[in-house]
DNA sequence: ATGAAAGCGCTAACAG
DNA sequence: CTGTTAGCGCTTTCAT
């Protein structure tokens, strides 16, 4: 009688049932071509009958490989990440990796906690939103010696793979679009104000300053963005700066919320007020008028991450480098 | 020289550095009160210096406990789940559980695959969206003998814990609200048509039939729902049934998309066409007019799941039972 | 308060 | 194609 035992069905049980040793059963599962066809069948049926479920921890411990990768996303309710995730998942699951999702709530402290957790789980790579991390997180990542992907934004000093787009440049380009259309009193509206939101806003500032225009018409909040918030903040801005001609919103949710508030006030968009968002989510094509936005190549980002990460996992050397996948301005009808 | 070794820092390394055995280090980590204060400090600093990261697989294998729970969600881009997730995560992480997120893409086959995967990982409980599962999934769940939560919808035959709301009843109640307001030619618009969407639609049918009204004005698609799709489907419905007085949309995205299409056509909502959605997402309060919707208690669902699951994890017996957390109809201004 | 021994379930390495 | 042996890194159990 064993002193400890989980009562779970193990390889050993299958092996006894079939009349071989457990290593053969193990092989039948992992390298079927090394096992005779008849045995293979008998093993399969024994597994089925007994309801064997492999113990991932035991396998990972013995082999030193977890076949899993962690993907950290800032928020579950932000659809920006869903396409990126699809690209990543498709590429990696094909190669036998399980993608473990964690969400940071836009906090680098929570990101640090998750990095620690997933390193304990022995993930073979980490995909992180953004390029800002806590000092301890960076130390953990360095020690772990596993591939790391930083995504969404670009950084001068990537830890490893960096795939995204230049958020500052994109913010600047969208602002320039306002200016090209003749708008002058262009404000900025931002929520949450994570690093990417800050970069976009900085892009707006740069463009405005280069055009010799005022950057005073700016309203931001640390609160999470939402449609409602977009409407409320638009109202505040119009109160304070009734002369506004256009507003660049840090993301599509805010822009849509702002548009709804304009509709409520019977303000014509873009004649009385031009609006633009950021990301090119589905909603920007559905509203009336469609919203101007910066279309980000999210699916491409996901595919690219999968491809480059697989190369690293399969032995490609560490060569920290950024890959800029660009963006596209879409004027919609709101600008 | 050991034949195999990962090169990672282990408990053994810490122990040697401090001059104790590894079991003492292990205790210092898990039951600090059993270790003398001075040792505790020396162990902590050694861990810090060497950058020790515990190996979760080894711990899980030795103890038979993974301290993790899997939460499967249908889609990352659907914010319906984000509040549920928050409630679950807060409750469980406080109790020392790591919540692993997986997404099924609304497919019970993918759900089955994820259940299998996470059982291999040794999760101590599973939280599933919905009550429809493949036969093999049910078998796996039964064999695993761990707590299972089925959520969002209610079922007569819960596997274990079941927390949600009566989707059929909710669909019926929203339809009845149309009828109470005097609308008669009320259609139904649905996308994706997963089980919950089907239940909502069945609720609409029931209410219409009980009122002796036609259920012909119904358009559904298996495609994922989106704002754009809501607009396109509304257009099709108006083409086909120009006499429509109201449309109950299976979710808020479709309803919002439909509203935008009405705005494009300069159709007054609700005078020319009444609209309603389902879930009570943020957008329903932001549009102009605000959208009628079925407000679902998502945060409460999450909190309730956490509470009941913790009880089960701490030994409460298996007592399959459903908990109906209800819903609220909000008329908004579109109905 | 600390230690020794055994073992969790699996796979790497080598043998045949 | 199949088996033997050792060990992955940790925790349990029992001793001291």
XYZ file of C-alpha atoms (C1' of nucleotides) in Angstrom:
702
model
C 0.000 0.000 0.000
C 1.568 3.272 -1.072
C 1.896 5.920 1.568
C 0.674 8.668 -0.704
C -1.440 8.399 -3.765
C -3.929 10.646 -5.395
C -6.220 7.881 -6.510
C -5.948 9.207 -10.022
C -5.373 6.900 -12.942
C -1.706 7.014 -13.934
C 0.438 5.738 -16.741
C 1.303 2.832 -14.491
C -2.325 1.711 -14.343
C -2.592 1.777 -18.104
C 0.684 -0.112 -18.413
C -0.459 -2.873 -16.051
C -3.775 -3.177 -17.833
C -2.048 -3.609 -21.181
C 0.850 -5.675 -19.878
C 3.742 -3.385 -20.766
C 5.768 -0.844 -18.804
C 4.746 2.723 -18.355
C 7.474 4.099 -20.600
C 5.890 2.313 -23.512
C 2.557 3.874 -22.746
C 4.290 7.215 -22.441
C 5.809 6.703 -25.870
C 2.536 5.636 -27.378
C 1.206 9.007 -26.327
C 4.107 11.178 -27.394
C 5.825 9.270 -30.207
C 3.241 6.859 -31.573
C 5.476 5.878 -34.501
C 7.882 4.205 -32.072
C 5.222 1.796 -30.843
C 3.773 -1.165 -32.698
C 0.363 -0.601 -34.161
C -1.391 -3.344 -32.213
C 0.004 -2.159 -28.919
C -0.984 1.368 -29.820
C -4.585 0.261 -30.203
C -4.663 -1.691 -26.982
C -3.132 1.218 -25.128
C -5.665 3.610 -26.591
C -8.559 1.499 -25.512
C -7.146 1.060 -22.016
C -6.736 4.819 -21.727
C -10.297 5.210 -22.803
C -11.688 2.604 -20.457
C -9.839 3.826 -17.405
C -10.302 7.483 -18.266
C -6.664 8.388 -18.045
C -5.815 12.088 -17.861
C -2.107 12.861 -18.172
C -0.610 14.793 -15.299
C 0.840 17.914 -16.827
C 2.873 18.764 -13.738
C 4.615 15.423 -13.746
C 5.401 15.697 -17.434
C 6.633 19.250 -17.167
C 8.780 18.383 -14.182
C 10.348 15.391 -15.833
C 10.915 16.933 -19.225
C 11.639 20.483 -18.193
C 9.130 21.648 -20.768
C 5.681 23.031 -20.153
C 4.534 23.539 -23.743
C 2.814 26.659 -22.602
C 3.127 30.356 -23.205
C 1.587 33.198 -21.229
C -0.263 36.042 -22.897
C -0.959 39.009 -20.650
C -3.667 41.402 -21.744
C -4.607 44.689 -20.106
C -8.336 44.136 -19.986
C -10.900 41.511 -20.854
C -13.452 44.080 -21.918
C -11.249 45.710 -24.517
C -11.767 44.087 -27.864
C -8.490 45.518 -29.138
C -6.818 42.396 -27.881
C -9.153 39.787 -29.216
C -7.758 39.796 -32.730
C -4.185 39.894 -31.540
C -4.979 36.943 -29.366
C -6.531 34.999 -32.212
C -3.418 35.399 -34.327
C -1.164 34.351 -31.495
C -3.293 31.423 -30.483
C -3.645 30.021 -33.958
C 0.061 30.117 -34.645
C 1.159 28.747 -31.312
C -1.459 26.082 -30.759
C -0.593 24.598 -34.127
C 2.940 24.159 -32.834
C 1.697 22.439 -29.696
C 1.728 25.321 -27.248
C -1.063 26.094 -24.856
C -1.657 29.833 -24.476
C -2.413 30.870 -20.902
C -4.199 34.198 -20.653
C -3.791 36.590 -17.764
C -5.102 40.099 -17.415
C -3.240 42.940 -15.818
C -5.976 45.523 -15.445
C -3.549 48.047 -16.974
C -1.353 47.796 -13.869
C 2.335 47.035 -14.164
C 2.282 45.838 -10.580
C -0.316 43.280 -11.460
C 1.742 42.490 -14.535
C 4.711 41.821 -12.268
C 2.613 39.477 -10.160
C 1.442 37.599 -13.226
C 4.946 37.331 -14.653
C 6.042 35.799 -11.387
C 3.097 33.421 -11.319
C 3.576 32.254 -14.880
C 7.314 31.816 -14.469
C 6.498 29.448 -11.617
C 4.248 27.612 -14.024
C 7.288 27.266 -16.250
C 5.894 29.007 -19.316
C 8.320 28.905 -22.209
C 7.624 32.459 -23.331
C 5.805 35.580 -22.178
C 3.830 38.045 -24.270
C 3.357 41.401 -22.575
C 1.229 44.416 -23.455
C 3.471 47.444 -23.605
C 7.095 48.139 -22.872
C 6.829 49.618 -19.383
C 7.500 47.120 -16.623
C 8.474 47.313 -12.967
C 12.127 46.917 -12.126
C 11.490 43.615 -10.464
C 9.557 42.403 -13.483
C 12.515 43.194 -15.710
C 14.794 41.318 -13.372
C 12.494 38.298 -13.407
C 12.341 38.371 -17.181
C 16.092 38.581 -17.525
C 16.690 35.701 -15.137
C 14.101 33.525 -16.762
C 16.034 33.430 -20.033
C 12.919 32.766 -22.057
C 11.639 34.624 -25.104
C 9.659 37.736 -24.259
C 7.386 39.690 -26.563
C 6.468 43.297 -25.870
C 3.624 44.410 -28.036
C 1.278 47.227 -29.091
C 3.810 50.003 -28.714
C 7.390 50.242 -29.955
C 10.383 50.815 -27.739
C 13.969 51.845 -28.339
C 15.162 49.236 -25.896
C 13.242 46.019 -26.464
C 13.949 43.167 -24.087
C 13.613 40.722 -26.969
C 10.881 40.654 -29.609
C 8.915 43.895 -29.974
C 6.008 44.091 -32.389
C 3.630 46.997 -32.607
C 3.229 50.459 -33.973
C 4.458 53.915 -33.154
C 1.695 55.270 -30.958
C 3.196 58.734 -30.799
C 3.523 58.925 -34.552
C -0.032 57.680 -34.949
C -1.362 60.303 -32.562
C 0.555 62.931 -34.443
C -0.692 61.717 -37.820
C -4.305 61.787 -36.742
C -3.905 65.282 -35.366
C -2.268 66.338 -38.615
C -5.321 65.020 -40.434
C -7.481 67.417 -38.422
C -5.116 70.239 -39.342
C -5.051 69.284 -43.006
C -8.822 69.529 -43.051
C -8.574 73.067 -41.749
C -9.441 72.473 -38.113
C -7.422 74.604 -35.725
C -8.929 74.433 -32.225
C -8.424 70.694 -31.818
C -8.667 69.214 -28.330
C -7.609 65.900 -26.844
C -9.773 63.658 -24.722
C -8.209 60.723 -22.880
C -9.138 58.151 -20.263
C -7.241 55.547 -18.263
C -4.056 57.226 -19.465
C -1.896 54.162 -19.592
C 1.379 54.493 -21.406
C -0.096 54.153 -24.861
C -2.736 56.781 -24.148
C 0.056 59.074 -23.004
C 2.000 58.483 -26.196
C -1.020 59.272 -28.339
C -1.616 62.447 -26.411
C 2.017 63.412 -26.771
C 1.629 62.911 -30.510
C -1.302 65.320 -30.482
C 0.727 67.861 -28.531
C 3.648 67.599 -30.900
C 1.514 68.117 -33.972
C -0.314 71.055 -32.430
C 2.857 72.724 -31.250
C 4.563 72.254 -34.572
C 1.610 74.017 -36.151
C 1.881 76.784 -33.593
C -1.474 75.937 -32.066
C -2.620 75.801 -28.478
C -2.645 72.525 -26.545
C -4.800 73.823 -23.738
C -7.978 72.079 -24.850
C -7.128 68.795 -23.210
C -9.090 66.694 -20.749
C -7.915 63.398 -19.284
C -8.895 61.106 -16.465
C -7.345 58.032 -14.894
C -10.734 56.289 -14.934
C -11.307 53.399 -17.314
C -12.721 54.540 -20.601
C -16.285 53.807 -21.567
C -18.956 55.096 -23.892
C -20.652 56.977 -21.098
C -17.430 58.573 -20.019
C -16.837 59.779 -23.569
C -20.155 61.610 -23.503
C -19.598 63.091 -20.074
C -16.113 64.275 -20.882
C -17.246 65.778 -24.151
C -19.851 67.751 -22.220
C -17.168 69.044 -19.828
C -14.941 70.055 -22.681
C -17.696 71.928 -24.489
C -18.565 73.726 -21.266
C -15.023 74.810 -20.788
C -14.012 75.466 -24.379
C -17.164 76.270 -26.357
C -14.993 77.222 -29.311
C -13.727 73.661 -29.915
C -13.674 72.670 -33.567
C -12.507 69.112 -33.237
C -11.606 66.486 -30.646
C -9.134 63.666 -30.978
C -10.189 60.936 -28.541
C -7.592 58.517 -27.196
C -9.672 55.529 -28.221
C -12.771 54.516 -30.109
C -14.978 54.062 -27.057
C -14.520 57.645 -26.023
C -15.014 58.861 -29.567
C -18.244 56.927 -29.920
C -19.479 58.211 -26.564
C -18.621 61.731 -27.650
C -20.492 61.231 -30.914
C -23.585 60.052 -29.038
C -23.450 63.160 -26.879
C -23.253 65.319 -30.002
C -26.309 63.558 -31.355
C -28.098 64.233 -28.100
C -27.225 67.915 -28.413
C -28.152 67.931 -32.079
C -24.659 69.068 -32.959
C -23.658 68.132 -36.457
C -20.540 66.004 -36.787
C -18.220 67.014 -38.395
C -19.643 70.442 -39.312
C -19.964 71.749 -35.781
C -17.454 69.418 -34.221
C -15.083 66.922 -35.804
C -14.292 63.718 -33.930
C -11.725 60.959 -34.176
C -10.901 57.846 -32.196
C -8.140 55.296 -32.119
C -7.952 51.596 -33.046
C -10.449 51.092 -35.791
C -12.830 48.885 -33.835
C -16.006 47.660 -35.459
C -18.095 50.428 -33.948
C -16.287 53.130 -35.895
C -17.724 51.764 -39.119
C -21.211 51.379 -37.750
C -22.030 54.790 -36.328
C -23.608 57.595 -38.271
C -21.449 59.218 -39.431
C -18.703 56.583 -39.288
C -15.924 57.689 -36.977
C -12.493 58.792 -38.076
C -9.932 56.558 -36.442
C -6.402 55.233 -36.508
C -6.731 51.702 -37.837
C -4.228 49.437 -36.105
C -3.155 46.135 -37.706
C -4.138 43.941 -34.807
C -4.529 40.670 -36.621
C -1.194 41.201 -38.333
C 0.385 41.953 -34.976
C -0.929 38.671 -33.610
C 0.277 36.674 -36.613
C 3.669 38.340 -36.523
C 4.093 37.661 -32.827
C 3.271 34.002 -33.371
C 5.716 33.676 -36.230
C 8.615 35.430 -34.569
C 8.018 33.783 -31.229
C 7.966 30.326 -32.775
C 11.285 31.052 -34.430
C 12.766 31.995 -31.062
C 11.239 28.976 -29.355
C 12.776 26.813 -32.026
C 16.199 28.177 -31.368
C 16.577 31.494 -33.151
C 19.010 33.637 -31.164
C 18.086 36.601 -29.002
C 18.316 39.676 -31.200
C 16.354 42.443 -29.577
C 14.644 44.385 -32.328
C 11.456 46.294 -32.943
C 9.073 45.613 -35.767
C 6.863 48.516 -36.766
C 3.682 47.295 -38.381
C 2.337 50.770 -38.992
C -1.208 52.131 -38.965
C -3.724 53.699 -41.310
C -5.781 56.823 -40.891
C -9.434 56.415 -41.814
C -11.380 59.632 -42.074
C -14.761 57.983 -41.678
C -17.221 60.822 -41.939
C -16.679 62.468 -38.597
C -13.661 64.438 -39.761
C 27.682 16.094 -12.383
C 23.973 15.375 -12.576
C 22.750 13.794 -15.750
C 19.766 16.090 -16.026
C 19.354 19.493 -14.552
C 17.603 22.557 -15.708
C 20.183 24.967 -14.378
C 17.415 26.719 -12.525
C 17.846 27.800 -8.940
C 16.099 25.312 -6.679
C 15.221 25.027 -3.034
C 18.381 22.979 -2.653
C 20.545 25.883 -3.743
C 18.922 28.194 -1.236
C 19.311 25.581 1.461
C 23.023 25.155 0.802
C 23.575 28.885 0.751
C 21.885 29.258 4.124
C 23.251 26.059 5.623
C 20.008 24.213 6.260
C 18.126 21.512 4.387
C 15.670 22.209 1.650
C 12.672 21.197 3.714
C 13.357 24.072 6.054
C 13.425 26.487 3.162
C 10.215 24.983 1.903
C 8.648 25.564 5.312
C 9.919 29.113 5.476
C 7.974 29.740 2.299
C 4.755 27.991 3.171
C 4.565 28.016 6.965
C 6.800 30.838 8.130
C 5.617 30.514 11.717
C 7.322 27.132 11.971
C 10.733 28.603 11.238
C 12.845 30.742 13.546
C 12.810 34.420 12.772
C 16.518 34.756 12.090
C 16.566 31.827 9.706
C 13.529 33.254 8.004
C 15.417 36.435 7.265
C 18.523 34.688 5.999
C 16.426 32.470 3.791
C 14.591 35.465 2.378
C 17.771 37.241 1.469
C 19.249 34.117 -0.117
C 16.101 33.743 -2.209
C 16.450 37.323 -3.253
C 20.130 37.092 -4.118
C 19.870 33.898 -6.088
C 16.591 34.878 -7.719
C 14.749 31.742 -6.754
C 11.494 31.042 -8.555
C 9.481 28.155 -7.133
C 8.685 25.385 -9.563
C 4.915 25.107 -9.585
C 4.929 21.727 -11.291
C 7.123 20.192 -8.633
C 4.974 21.618 -5.869
C 1.746 20.540 -7.493
C 3.090 17.072 -8.121
C 4.306 16.572 -4.588
C 1.314 18.049 -2.836
C -1.405 16.998 -5.221
C -2.704 20.566 -5.174
C -2.426 23.130 -7.935
C -4.095 26.103 -6.225
C -5.575 27.012 -9.539
C -9.016 27.198 -11.059
C -9.954 27.469 -14.726
C -12.440 30.020 -15.996
C -13.648 29.438 -19.536
C -15.198 32.367 -21.357
C -16.850 32.314 -24.766
C -15.065 35.316 -26.220
C -12.447 37.849 -25.298
C -14.186 40.621 -27.166
C -17.432 40.336 -25.292
C -17.412 42.586 -22.280
C -20.278 40.641 -20.736
C -17.697 38.463 -19.064
C -15.361 41.059 -17.726
C -17.427 41.887 -14.668
C -18.181 38.263 -13.943
C -14.485 37.593 -14.151
C -13.642 40.415 -11.772
C -15.966 39.045 -9.128
C -14.603 35.551 -9.495
C -10.994 36.637 -9.513
C -11.285 38.847 -6.459
C -12.918 36.175 -4.378
C -10.667 33.346 -5.420
C -7.323 35.118 -5.490
C -7.909 36.231 -1.928
C -8.167 32.572 -0.994
C -4.900 31.784 -2.758
C -6.198 30.473 -6.056
C -4.813 31.467 -9.408
C -7.539 31.859 -12.035
C -6.535 30.521 -15.437
C -8.573 31.957 -18.283
C -9.389 30.080 -21.440
C -11.690 31.068 -24.264
C -13.939 28.714 -26.118
C -14.981 30.860 -29.072
C -18.573 29.787 -28.325
C -17.721 26.238 -29.353
C -18.482 23.322 -27.067
C -15.863 21.311 -28.918
C -13.248 23.882 -28.040
C -14.689 23.878 -24.531
C -14.128 20.131 -24.381
C -10.525 20.598 -25.481
C -9.956 23.235 -22.825
C -11.557 21.135 -20.107
C -9.192 18.334 -21.020
C -6.194 20.661 -21.051
C -6.992 22.226 -17.712
C -7.704 18.892 -16.064
C -4.195 17.889 -17.088
C -2.990 21.030 -15.393
C -4.731 19.771 -12.281
C -7.090 22.681 -11.753
C -9.127 22.306 -8.604
C -12.318 23.632 -10.144
C -13.778 24.587 -13.502
C -16.092 27.474 -14.319
C -17.938 27.033 -17.599
C -20.098 29.368 -19.644
C -23.426 27.710 -20.235
C -24.894 24.334 -19.496
C -24.465 22.638 -22.868
C -21.406 20.424 -23.070
C -20.240 17.597 -25.279
C -20.774 14.075 -23.998
C -17.076 13.561 -23.593
C -16.773 16.830 -21.683
C -19.437 15.661 -19.248
C -17.597 12.401 -18.785
C -14.355 14.209 -18.102
C -16.053 16.473 -15.602
C -17.622 13.561 -13.789
C -14.381 11.642 -13.561
C -12.419 14.619 -12.368
C -14.462 14.865 -9.180
C -13.790 18.550 -8.799
C -16.265 21.367 -8.310
C -17.804 22.636 -11.534
C -19.691 25.877 -12.060
C -22.048 26.365 -14.964
C -22.975 29.968 -15.392
C -24.973 32.591 -17.294
C -27.949 30.372 -17.992
C -29.923 28.124 -15.655
C -30.411 24.427 -16.144
C -32.744 21.832 -14.709
C -29.902 19.396 -14.407
C -26.845 21.193 -13.055
C -23.659 19.171 -12.781
C -22.821 20.986 -9.559
C -23.031 24.739 -8.916
C -25.207 26.668 -11.363
C -25.478 30.446 -11.117
C -27.180 32.613 -13.688
C -30.506 33.832 -14.872
C -33.415 32.477 -16.828
C -32.589 33.561 -20.370
C -35.893 32.340 -21.762
C -37.841 34.182 -19.119
C -35.789 37.308 -19.742
C -36.432 37.149 -23.475
C -40.100 36.707 -22.791
C -40.202 39.595 -20.332
C -38.539 41.985 -22.749
C -40.962 40.976 -25.481
C -43.841 41.482 -23.082
C -42.541 44.989 -22.456
C -42.888 45.712 -26.178
C -46.420 44.360 -26.061
C -47.310 46.337 -22.946
C -46.256 49.485 -24.762
C -48.676 48.665 -27.542
C -46.251 47.314 -30.122
C -47.610 44.378 -32.085
C -45.375 43.635 -35.067
C -42.293 42.885 -33.024
C -39.390 41.076 -34.700
C -36.351 39.261 -33.396
C -32.801 39.771 -34.578
C -30.099 37.367 -33.500
C -26.478 36.578 -34.272
C -24.081 33.806 -33.345
C -27.062 31.891 -32.024
C -25.333 30.092 -29.225
C -27.542 28.408 -26.678
C -28.323 31.588 -24.751
C -29.271 33.436 -27.921
C -31.590 30.555 -28.760
C -33.194 30.726 -25.335
C -33.792 34.463 -25.668
C -35.340 33.967 -29.046
C -37.538 31.176 -27.703
C -38.685 33.600 -25.015
C -39.659 36.090 -27.706
C -41.563 33.364 -29.579
C -43.407 32.280 -26.472
C -44.494 35.796 -25.589
C -45.606 36.532 -29.136
C -47.514 33.287 -29.470
C -49.239 33.732 -26.131
C -50.387 37.128 -27.362
C -51.621 35.536 -30.557
C -49.087 37.432 -32.661
C -46.955 36.355 -35.591
C -43.378 35.197 -35.101
C -42.455 35.437 -38.742
C -40.409 38.628 -38.423
C -37.256 36.908 -37.340
C -33.758 37.073 -38.750
C -30.789 35.176 -37.362
C -27.291 34.324 -38.461
C -24.570 32.068 -37.118
C -21.986 34.838 -37.631
C -20.495 36.566 -34.616
C -22.441 39.623 -33.621
C -21.063 43.087 -34.153
C -22.276 46.645 -34.478
C -21.985 46.520 -38.239
C -23.905 43.304 -38.418
C -26.703 44.858 -36.376
C -27.036 47.602 -38.961
C -26.911 45.251 -41.916
C -29.440 42.877 -40.446
C -31.771 45.696 -39.543
C -31.644 46.809 -43.170
C -32.540 43.310 -44.339
C -35.413 43.104 -41.923
C -36.854 46.445 -42.972
C -36.592 45.405 -46.605
C -38.450 42.246 -45.951
C -40.960 43.452 -43.370
C -41.469 47.190 -43.865
C -44.317 47.094 -41.395
C -42.080 46.284 -38.411
C -42.932 48.266 -35.280
C -40.236 46.992 -32.986
C -37.211 44.713 -32.893
C -35.868 42.779 -29.969
C -32.161 42.200 -30.581
C -30.428 39.224 -28.985
C -27.723 41.419 -27.532
C -26.685 45.021 -27.050
C -24.193 45.112 -29.913
C -26.842 44.252 -32.437
C -29.278 46.697 -30.889
C -26.750 49.514 -31.014
C -25.871 48.677 -34.612
C -29.551 48.678 -35.464
C -29.986 52.049 -33.769
C -27.129 53.512 -35.812
C -28.756 52.272 -38.990
C -32.020 53.935 -37.958
C -30.143 57.169 -37.414
C -28.613 56.848 -40.856
C -32.086 56.412 -42.307
C -33.454 59.236 -40.187
C -35.940 56.872 -38.654
C -37.114 57.992 -35.266
C -36.567 55.530 -32.431
C -38.879 54.563 -30.826
C -41.663 56.346 -32.751
C -41.038 54.667 -36.083
C -39.249 51.650 -34.710
C -38.703 50.514 -31.152
C -35.487 48.697 -30.284
C -34.196 46.634 -27.388
C -31.009 44.746 -26.633
C -29.809 42.346 -24.005
C -27.251 42.583 -21.203
C -27.218 46.198 -20.150
C -23.710 46.987 -21.314
C -22.364 50.500 -20.938
C -23.262 51.456 -24.497
C -26.990 51.129 -23.870
C -26.825 54.096 -21.509
C -24.704 56.203 -23.821
C -26.603 56.167 -27.086
C -29.248 58.649 -28.051
C -31.836 57.570 -27.170
C -30.527 55.139 -24.564
C -31.332 51.574 -25.520
C -33.900 49.404 -23.835
C -32.201 46.295 -22.534
C -32.331 43.370 -20.156
C -29.903 44.277 -17.394
C -28.101 41.167 -16.174
C -26.471 41.059 -12.722
C -22.993 40.186 -13.934
C -20.983 41.417 -11.007
C -23.332 39.639 -8.620
C -22.965 36.464 -10.653
C -19.200 36.687 -10.347
C -19.312 37.310 -6.606
C -21.791 34.511 -6.083
C -19.708 32.062 -8.064
C -16.645 32.932 -5.994
C -18.502 32.502 -2.731
C -20.171 29.224 -3.580
C -17.110 27.791 -5.232
C -14.925 28.587 -2.238
C -17.397 26.805 -0.007
C -17.164 23.725 -2.204
C -13.386 23.921 -2.376
C -13.318 24.075 1.387
C -15.303 20.915 1.681
C -18.980 21.712 1.252
C -20.667 18.646 -0.248
C -21.844 18.302 -3.824
C -25.450 19.456 -3.909
C -26.350 20.266 -7.483
C -28.609 23.292 -7.432
C -29.395 26.324 -9.533
C -29.307 29.863 -8.256
C -31.386 32.349 -10.195
C -30.031 35.856 -9.827
C -32.712 37.428 -11.970
C -32.638 40.372 -14.353
C -34.129 43.814 -14.757
C -35.824 45.389 -17.738
C -34.648 48.915 -18.513
C -36.778 50.777 -21.021
C -34.086 53.303 -21.893
C -35.724 55.549 -24.436
C -35.765 53.262 -27.425
C -38.936 51.486 -26.365
C 12.299 24.126 15.358
C 14.825 21.164 12.029
C 16.005 16.904 9.470
C 15.978 12.165 6.799
C 13.734 9.353 3.763
C 10.404 8.393 0.502
C 7.607 9.346 -3.201
C 4.298 12.378 -6.341
C 3.836 10.815 -12.056
C 6.343 11.311 -15.584
C 10.420 11.327 -19.123
C 15.634 11.266 -20.441
C 19.260 8.358 -21.238
C 21.017 4.292 -22.222
C 20.507 -0.728 -23.102
C 19.009 -4.434 -25.540
C 10.274 -1.789 -30.804
C 10.491 -2.276 -25.584
C 12.656 -2.127 -20.948
C 15.685 -0.446 -16.883
C 17.287 3.027 -14.107
C 17.591 7.390 -12.369
C 15.952 11.678 -11.451
C 13.038 16.299 -12.325
C 11.989 19.752 -7.568
C 9.124 19.649 -4.311
C 6.200 18.047 -0.074
C 4.609 14.426 2.987
C 5.469 11.592 6.860
C 7.806 10.391 10.614
C 11.815 11.347 13.729
C 14.423 13.983 16.726
